[in-house]
Amino acid sequence: PLAAHVPSGVSSQHDSPQGAPAAVADIPASATARISERHPDVDLFACVQFRFRTEFFAIPASLVGTCPLNTLVVVQGDRGNRAAADAVDAGRLVAVTTPHGHAPLPTQRVLRKATDAEVTRRGQMDERAEHALGFVRNLQRTTLQHWDFGRADVRACEFQLDGLKLFVHFYSDKRITFKPVAAAIRDFHPIQGFYVCMKYMGPRPR
């Protein structure tokens, strides 16, 4: 169950990978196996795909050998703009890369391969996100109909695995003030205790 007393909050972000390296090189699967055997303590870049976003994380080479591509992995999450030890998310590992030059490693890490219980939890959170999408769109037609956000094109919602963060992905031709919109979503939603992250994707596609 969701923690009922986690402080809610607001975040404004563009829909782009966070912590993406400036320059990376793809590593073939055979090479990752050799790296994990010879240099298990080396950190690599992991590209993790969630429902509607892709982000980079650090991953120890020792973990790569047990997580084939397309494996659901658990990664460090956050609460708003702050990392939290107990905040986690889960997405598909789609690529492993190695840095070129002095590209810094992402601060958040891949923690492990998802357990069966976490795979089930991921499905539950995705179902909850679909309900949240319907809720946000209904809020646009009612409470927020006269706001600029009322005319935004909300494409998707997704919950972090732990339920502590809700991402709202949208297009808009007008500038949106994120804070009151996120506060309205948070305050009117029947489930409490999560942080709202507004993910602006750009102007409406033509």
PDB file of C-alpha atoms in Angstrom:
ATOM      1  CA  PRO A   1       0.000   0.000   0.000  1.00  0.00           C
ATOM      2  CA  LEU A   2       1.002   3.603  -0.517  1.00  0.00           C
ATOM      3  CA  ALA A   3       2.522   5.460   2.372  1.00  0.00           C
ATOM      4  CA  ALA A   4      -0.199   7.797   3.561  1.00  0.00           C
ATOM      5  CA  HIS A   5       2.013  10.436   5.109  1.00  0.00           C
ATOM      6  CA  VAL A   6       4.711  10.956   2.512  1.00  0.00           C
ATOM      7  CA  PRO A   7       4.888  14.714   1.793  1.00  0.00           C
ATOM      8  CA  SER A   8       3.534  15.492  -1.655  1.00  0.00           C
ATOM      9  CA  GLY A   9       5.214  17.960  -3.969  1.00  0.00           C
ATOM     10  CA  VAL A  10       5.665  19.297  -7.436  1.00  0.00           C
ATOM     11  CA  SER A  11       8.309  18.959 -10.101  1.00  0.00           C
ATOM     12  CA  SER A  12       8.628  20.534 -13.544  1.00  0.00           C
ATOM     13  CA  GLN A  13      10.712  18.707 -16.113  1.00  0.00           C
ATOM     14  CA  HIS A  14      11.043  18.292 -19.847  1.00  0.00           C
ATOM     15  CA  ASP A  15      10.608  14.773 -21.160  1.00  0.00           C
ATOM     16  CA  SER A  16      14.238  13.900 -21.762  1.00  0.00           C
ATOM     17  CA  PRO A  17      16.617  11.308 -20.328  1.00  0.00           C
ATOM     18  CA  GLN A  18      18.168  12.394 -17.054  1.00  0.00           C
ATOM     19  CA  GLY A  19      21.871  11.942 -16.502  1.00  0.00           C
ATOM     20  CA  ALA A  20      22.458  10.938 -20.102  1.00  0.00           C
ATOM     21  CA  PRO A  21      26.162  10.683 -20.934  1.00  0.00           C
ATOM     22  CA  ALA A  22      27.638  13.144 -23.370  1.00  0.00           C
ATOM     23  CA  ALA A  23      29.242  10.344 -25.365  1.00  0.00           C
ATOM     24  CA  VAL A  24      28.755   6.604 -25.055  1.00  0.00           C
ATOM     25  CA  ALA A  25      29.566   3.532 -27.099  1.00  0.00           C
ATOM     26  CA  ASP A  26      27.336   0.471 -27.407  1.00  0.00           C
ATOM     27  CA  ILE A  27      28.782  -2.692 -25.926  1.00  0.00           C
ATOM     28  CA  PRO A  28      27.951  -6.012 -27.629  1.00  0.00           C
ATOM     29  CA  ALA A  29      26.477  -8.677 -25.358  1.00  0.00           C
ATOM     30  CA  SER A  30      29.592 -10.833 -25.632  1.00  0.00           C
ATOM     31  CA  ALA A  31      31.737  -7.896 -24.547  1.00  0.00           C
ATOM     32  CA  THR A  32      29.564  -7.133 -21.524  1.00  0.00           C
ATOM     33  CA  ALA A  33      29.965 -10.719 -20.406  1.00  0.00           C
ATOM     34  CA  ARG A  34      33.752 -10.399 -20.612  1.00  0.00           C
ATOM     35  CA  ILE A  35      33.699  -7.062 -18.766  1.00  0.00           C
ATOM     36  CA  SER A  36      31.520  -8.466 -15.978  1.00  0.00           C
ATOM     37  CA  GLU A  37      33.933 -11.370 -15.521  1.00  0.00           C
ATOM     38  CA  ARG A  38      37.186  -9.413 -15.683  1.00  0.00           C
ATOM     39  CA  HIS A  39      36.144  -6.092 -14.130  1.00  0.00           C
ATOM     40  CA  PRO A  40      33.077  -6.752 -11.907  1.00  0.00           C
ATOM     41  CA  ASP A  41      33.576  -3.508  -9.971  1.00  0.00           C
ATOM     42  CA  VAL A  42      33.506  -1.263 -13.043  1.00  0.00           C
ATOM     43  CA  ASP A  43      30.428   0.943 -13.434  1.00  0.00           C
ATOM     44  CA  LEU A  44      28.819   1.216 -16.863  1.00  0.00           C
ATOM     45  CA  PHE A  45      25.886   3.197 -18.268  1.00  0.00           C
ATOM     46  CA  ALA A  46      22.502   1.470 -18.305  1.00  0.00           C
ATOM     47  CA  CYS A  47      19.731   2.774 -20.533  1.00  0.00           C
ATOM     48  CA  VAL A  48      16.423   1.920 -18.869  1.00  0.00           C
ATOM     49  CA  GLN A  49      13.096   2.320 -20.633  1.00  0.00           C
ATOM     50  CA  PHE A  50       9.964   3.033 -18.645  1.00  0.00           C
ATOM     51  CA  ARG A  51       6.441   3.292 -20.049  1.00  0.00           C
ATOM     52  CA  PHE A  52       6.841   6.795 -21.489  1.00  0.00           C
ATOM     53  CA  ARG A  53      10.402   7.864 -20.782  1.00  0.00           C
ATOM     54  CA  THR A  54      13.974   6.629 -21.040  1.00  0.00           C
ATOM     55  CA  GLU A  55      16.708   7.410 -18.515  1.00  0.00           C
ATOM     56  CA  PHE A  56      20.343   6.507 -17.863  1.00  0.00           C
ATOM     57  CA  PHE A  57      21.638   4.908 -14.671  1.00  0.00           C
ATOM     58  CA  ALA A  58      24.956   3.583 -13.437  1.00  0.00           C
ATOM     59  CA  ILE A  59      25.169  -0.209 -13.368  1.00  0.00           C
ATOM     60  CA  PRO A  60      27.978  -2.366 -11.937  1.00  0.00           C
ATOM     61  CA  ALA A  61      29.488  -4.686 -14.524  1.00  0.00           C
ATOM     62  CA  SER A  62      28.896  -7.600 -12.146  1.00  0.00           C
ATOM     63  CA  LEU A  63      25.138  -7.039 -12.457  1.00  0.00           C
ATOM     64  CA  VAL A  64      25.136  -6.902 -16.250  1.00  0.00           C
ATOM     65  CA  GLY A  65      25.802 -10.624 -16.513  1.00  0.00           C
ATOM     66  CA  THR A  66      22.608 -11.457 -14.599  1.00  0.00           C
ATOM     67  CA  CYS A  67      20.415  -8.894 -16.387  1.00  0.00           C
ATOM     68  CA  PRO A  68      20.039  -9.617 -20.122  1.00  0.00           C
ATOM     69  CA  LEU A  69      18.586  -6.875 -22.281  1.00  0.00           C
ATOM     70  CA  ASN A  70      14.821  -6.425 -21.862  1.00  0.00           C
ATOM     71  CA  THR A  71      15.033  -7.586 -18.250  1.00  0.00           C
ATOM     72  CA  LEU A  72      12.913  -5.622 -15.783  1.00  0.00           C
ATOM     73  CA  VAL A  73      15.368  -4.003 -13.370  1.00  0.00           C
ATOM     74  CA  VAL A  74      14.854  -2.051 -10.162  1.00  0.00           C
ATOM     75  CA  VAL A  75      16.563   1.348 -10.056  1.00  0.00           C
ATOM     76  CA  GLN A  76      16.939   4.110  -7.523  1.00  0.00           C
ATOM     77  CA  GLY A  77      13.985   6.472  -7.612  1.00  0.00           C
ATOM     78  CA  ASP A  78      13.436   9.776  -5.891  1.00  0.00           C
ATOM     79  CA  ARG A  79      10.897  11.893  -4.106  1.00  0.00           C
ATOM     80  CA  GLY A  80      10.556  15.002  -6.194  1.00  0.00           C
ATOM     81  CA  ASN A  81      14.002  16.404  -6.852  1.00  0.00           C
ATOM     82  CA  ARG A  82      15.561  14.562  -3.901  1.00  0.00           C
ATOM     83  CA  ALA A  83      17.036  11.089  -3.888  1.00  0.00           C
ATOM     84  CA  ALA A  84      15.622   8.831  -1.197  1.00  0.00           C
ATOM     85  CA  ALA A  85      17.080   5.542  -0.017  1.00  0.00           C
ATOM     86  CA  ASP A  86      13.699   3.794  -0.049  1.00  0.00           C
ATOM     87  CA  ALA A  87      12.454   5.268  -3.344  1.00  0.00           C
ATOM     88  CA  VAL A  88      12.608   2.803  -6.251  1.00  0.00           C
ATOM     89  CA  ASP A  89      11.355   2.450  -9.797  1.00  0.00           C
ATOM     90  CA  ALA A  90      11.429  -0.366 -12.355  1.00  0.00           C
ATOM     91  CA  GLY A  91      11.930  -0.376 -16.103  1.00  0.00           C
ATOM     92  CA  ARG A  92      13.358  -2.475 -18.932  1.00  0.00           C
ATOM     93  CA  LEU A  93      17.112  -2.582 -19.439  1.00  0.00           C
ATOM     94  CA  VAL A  94      17.450  -1.763 -23.149  1.00  0.00           C
ATOM     95  CA  ALA A  95      21.162  -0.977 -23.564  1.00  0.00           C
ATOM     96  CA  VAL A  96      24.455  -1.035 -21.738  1.00  0.00           C
ATOM     97  CA  THR A  97      27.087   1.488 -22.729  1.00  0.00           C
ATOM     98  CA  THR A  98      30.539   2.566 -21.697  1.00  0.00           C
ATOM     99  CA  PRO A  99      31.606   6.219 -21.373  1.00  0.00           C
ATOM    100  CA  HIS A 100      33.993   7.941 -23.722  1.00  0.00           C
ATOM    101  CA  GLY A 101      36.326  10.537 -22.359  1.00  0.00           C
ATOM    102  CA  HIS A 102      35.225  12.147 -19.123  1.00  0.00           C
ATOM    103  CA  ALA A 103      31.465  11.650 -19.327  1.00  0.00           C
ATOM    104  CA  PRO A 104      30.247  11.512 -15.699  1.00  0.00           C
ATOM    105  CA  LEU A 105      28.305   8.519 -14.472  1.00  0.00           C
ATOM    106  CA  PRO A 106      24.662   9.085 -13.506  1.00  0.00           C
ATOM    107  CA  THR A 107      24.164   9.440  -9.767  1.00  0.00           C
ATOM    108  CA  GLN A 108      21.229   7.025  -9.630  1.00  0.00           C
ATOM    109  CA  ARG A 109      21.954   3.317  -9.968  1.00  0.00           C
ATOM    110  CA  VAL A 110      20.468   0.047 -11.149  1.00  0.00           C
ATOM    111  CA  LEU A 111      19.986  -1.945  -7.952  1.00  0.00           C
ATOM    112  CA  ARG A 112      18.977  -5.436  -9.060  1.00  0.00           C
ATOM    113  CA  LYS A 113      16.932  -7.613 -11.341  1.00  0.00           C
ATOM    114  CA  ALA A 114      13.262  -7.298 -10.426  1.00  0.00           C
ATOM    115  CA  THR A 115      11.795 -10.090  -8.334  1.00  0.00           C
ATOM    116  CA  ASP A 116       8.532 -11.800  -9.258  1.00  0.00           C
ATOM    117  CA  ALA A 117       6.786  -9.658  -6.643  1.00  0.00           C
ATOM    118  CA  GLU A 118       8.261  -6.486  -8.169  1.00  0.00           C
ATOM    119  CA  VAL A 119       7.180  -7.560 -11.661  1.00  0.00           C
ATOM    120  CA  THR A 120       3.657  -7.954 -10.308  1.00  0.00           C
ATOM    121  CA  ARG A 121       3.923  -4.591  -8.560  1.00  0.00           C
ATOM    122  CA  ARG A 122       5.006  -2.973 -11.827  1.00  0.00           C
ATOM    123  CA  GLY A 123       1.835  -4.209 -13.488  1.00  0.00           C
ATOM    124  CA  GLN A 124      -0.275  -2.910 -10.601  1.00  0.00           C
ATOM    125  CA  MET A 125       1.341   0.526 -10.812  1.00  0.00           C
ATOM    126  CA  ASP A 126       0.789   0.626 -14.574  1.00  0.00           C
ATOM    127  CA  GLU A 127      -2.887  -0.137 -14.043  1.00  0.00           C
ATOM    128  CA  ARG A 128      -3.062   2.581 -11.398  1.00  0.00           C
ATOM    129  CA  ALA A 129      -1.423   4.965 -13.877  1.00  0.00           C
ATOM    130  CA  GLU A 130      -4.184   4.303 -16.416  1.00  0.00           C
ATOM    131  CA  HIS A 131      -6.763   5.283 -13.793  1.00  0.00           C
ATOM    132  CA  ALA A 132      -4.699   8.396 -13.021  1.00  0.00           C
ATOM    133  CA  LEU A 133      -4.712   9.338 -16.715  1.00  0.00           C
ATOM    134  CA  GLY A 134      -8.507   9.197 -16.786  1.00  0.00           C
ATOM    135  CA  PHE A 135      -8.628  11.227 -13.591  1.00  0.00           C
ATOM    136  CA  VAL A 136      -6.322  13.968 -14.956  1.00  0.00           C
ATOM    137  CA  ARG A 137      -8.263  14.229 -18.230  1.00  0.00           C
ATOM    138  CA  ASN A 138     -11.531  14.492 -16.312  1.00  0.00           C
ATOM    139  CA  LEU A 139      -9.968  17.191 -14.129  1.00  0.00           C
ATOM    140  CA  GLN A 140      -9.122  19.101 -17.311  1.00  0.00           C
ATOM    141  CA  ARG A 141     -12.767  19.024 -18.403  1.00  0.00           C
ATOM    142  CA  THR A 142     -14.092  20.133 -15.019  1.00  0.00           C
ATOM    143  CA  THR A 143     -12.046  21.869 -12.337  1.00  0.00           C
ATOM    144  CA  LEU A 144      -9.266  22.999 -14.685  1.00  0.00           C
ATOM    145  CA  GLN A 145     -11.331  23.706 -17.806  1.00  0.00           C
ATOM    146  CA  HIS A 146     -10.589  27.455 -17.734  1.00  0.00           C
ATOM    147  CA  TRP A 147      -6.869  26.999 -17.080  1.00  0.00           C
ATOM    148  CA  ASP A 148      -4.328  26.777 -19.886  1.00  0.00           C
ATOM    149  CA  PHE A 149      -3.691  23.215 -18.748  1.00  0.00           C
ATOM    150  CA  GLY A 150      -7.336  22.465 -19.498  1.00  0.00           C
ATOM    151  CA  ARG A 151      -6.425  22.642 -23.202  1.00  0.00           C
ATOM    152  CA  ALA A 152      -3.195  20.679 -22.895  1.00  0.00           C
ATOM    153  CA  ASP A 153      -2.866  17.306 -24.607  1.00  0.00           C
ATOM    154  CA  VAL A 154      -2.210  14.869 -21.750  1.00  0.00           C
ATOM    155  CA  ARG A 155      -0.747  11.754 -23.332  1.00  0.00           C
ATOM    156  CA  ALA A 156       0.131   9.504 -20.428  1.00  0.00           C
ATOM    157  CA  CYS A 157       0.620   9.043 -16.719  1.00  0.00           C
ATOM    158  CA  GLU A 158       2.992   6.672 -14.989  1.00  0.00           C
ATOM    159  CA  PHE A 159       3.701   5.836 -11.380  1.00  0.00           C
ATOM    160  CA  GLN A 160       7.101   5.126  -9.932  1.00  0.00           C
ATOM    161  CA  LEU A 161       7.262   1.504  -8.746  1.00  0.00           C
ATOM    162  CA  ASP A 162       6.875   2.489  -5.087  1.00  0.00           C
ATOM    163  CA  GLY A 163       3.888   4.710  -5.820  1.00  0.00           C
ATOM    164  CA  LEU A 164       5.652   7.769  -4.390  1.00  0.00           C
ATOM    165  CA  LYS A 165       5.792   9.702  -7.668  1.00  0.00           C
ATOM    166  CA  LEU A 166       3.318  10.288 -10.504  1.00  0.00           C
ATOM    167  CA  PHE A 167       4.599  11.473 -13.897  1.00  0.00           C
ATOM    168  CA  VAL A 168       2.135  13.394 -16.078  1.00  0.00           C
ATOM    169  CA  HIS A 169       3.277  13.638 -19.727  1.00  0.00           C
ATOM    170  CA  PHE A 170       1.666  16.345 -21.833  1.00  0.00           C
ATOM    171  CA  TYR A 171       1.934  18.614 -24.885  1.00  0.00           C
ATOM    172  CA  SER A 172       0.863  22.240 -24.772  1.00  0.00           C
ATOM    173  CA  ASP A 173       1.044  25.223 -27.098  1.00  0.00           C
ATOM    174  CA  LYS A 174       0.825  27.576 -24.136  1.00  0.00           C
ATOM    175  CA  ARG A 175       3.152  28.075 -21.230  1.00  0.00           C
ATOM    176  CA  ILE A 176       1.902  26.110 -18.232  1.00  0.00           C
ATOM    177  CA  THR A 177       2.569  27.084 -14.650  1.00  0.00           C
ATOM    178  CA  PHE A 178       3.285  23.633 -13.282  1.00  0.00           C
ATOM    179  CA  LYS A 179       2.939  24.166  -9.547  1.00  0.00           C
ATOM    180  CA  PRO A 180      -0.817  24.899  -9.243  1.00  0.00           C
ATOM    181  CA  VAL A 181      -1.673  22.182 -11.770  1.00  0.00           C
ATOM    182  CA  ALA A 182       0.356  19.561  -9.928  1.00  0.00           C
ATOM    183  CA  ALA A 183      -1.121  20.721  -6.622  1.00  0.00           C
ATOM    184  CA  ALA A 184      -4.659  20.325  -8.028  1.00  0.00           C
ATOM    185  CA  ILE A 185      -3.893  16.807  -9.274  1.00  0.00           C
ATOM    186  CA  ARG A 186      -2.411  15.911  -5.915  1.00  0.00           C
ATOM    187  CA  ASP A 187      -5.211  17.435  -3.840  1.00  0.00           C
ATOM    188  CA  PHE A 188      -8.168  16.066  -5.820  1.00  0.00           C
ATOM    189  CA  HIS A 189      -6.797  12.576  -6.497  1.00  0.00           C
ATOM    190  CA  PRO A 190      -8.451   9.949  -4.269  1.00  0.00           C
ATOM    191  CA  ILE A 191      -5.067   8.393  -3.413  1.00  0.00           C
ATOM    192  CA  GLN A 192      -2.829  10.637  -1.364  1.00  0.00           C
ATOM    193  CA  GLY A 193       0.865  10.637  -0.486  1.00  0.00           C
ATOM    194  CA  PHE A 194       2.610  10.924  -3.852  1.00  0.00           C
ATOM    195  CA  TYR A 195       4.713  13.569  -5.566  1.00  0.00           C
ATOM    196  CA  VAL A 196       3.555  14.955  -8.937  1.00  0.00           C
ATOM    197  CA  CYS A 197       6.101  15.424 -11.713  1.00  0.00           C
ATOM    198  CA  MET A 198       4.862  17.389 -14.746  1.00  0.00           C
ATOM    199  CA  LYS A 199       6.677  16.230 -17.894  1.00  0.00           C
ATOM    200  CA  TYR A 200       6.306  18.827 -20.656  1.00  0.00           C
ATOM    201  CA  MET A 201       6.888  17.181 -24.052  1.00  0.00           C
ATOM    202  CA  GLY A 202       6.709  20.307 -26.216  1.00  0.00           C
ATOM    203  CA  PRO A 203       4.076  21.975 -28.437  1.00  0.00           C
ATOM    204  CA  ARG A 204       1.203  19.882 -29.730  1.00  0.00           C
ATOM    205  CA  PRO A 205       2.286  17.718 -32.690  1.00  0.00           C
ATOM    206  CA  ARG A 206       0.987  19.093 -35.984  1.00  0.00           C
TER     207      ARG A 206
END
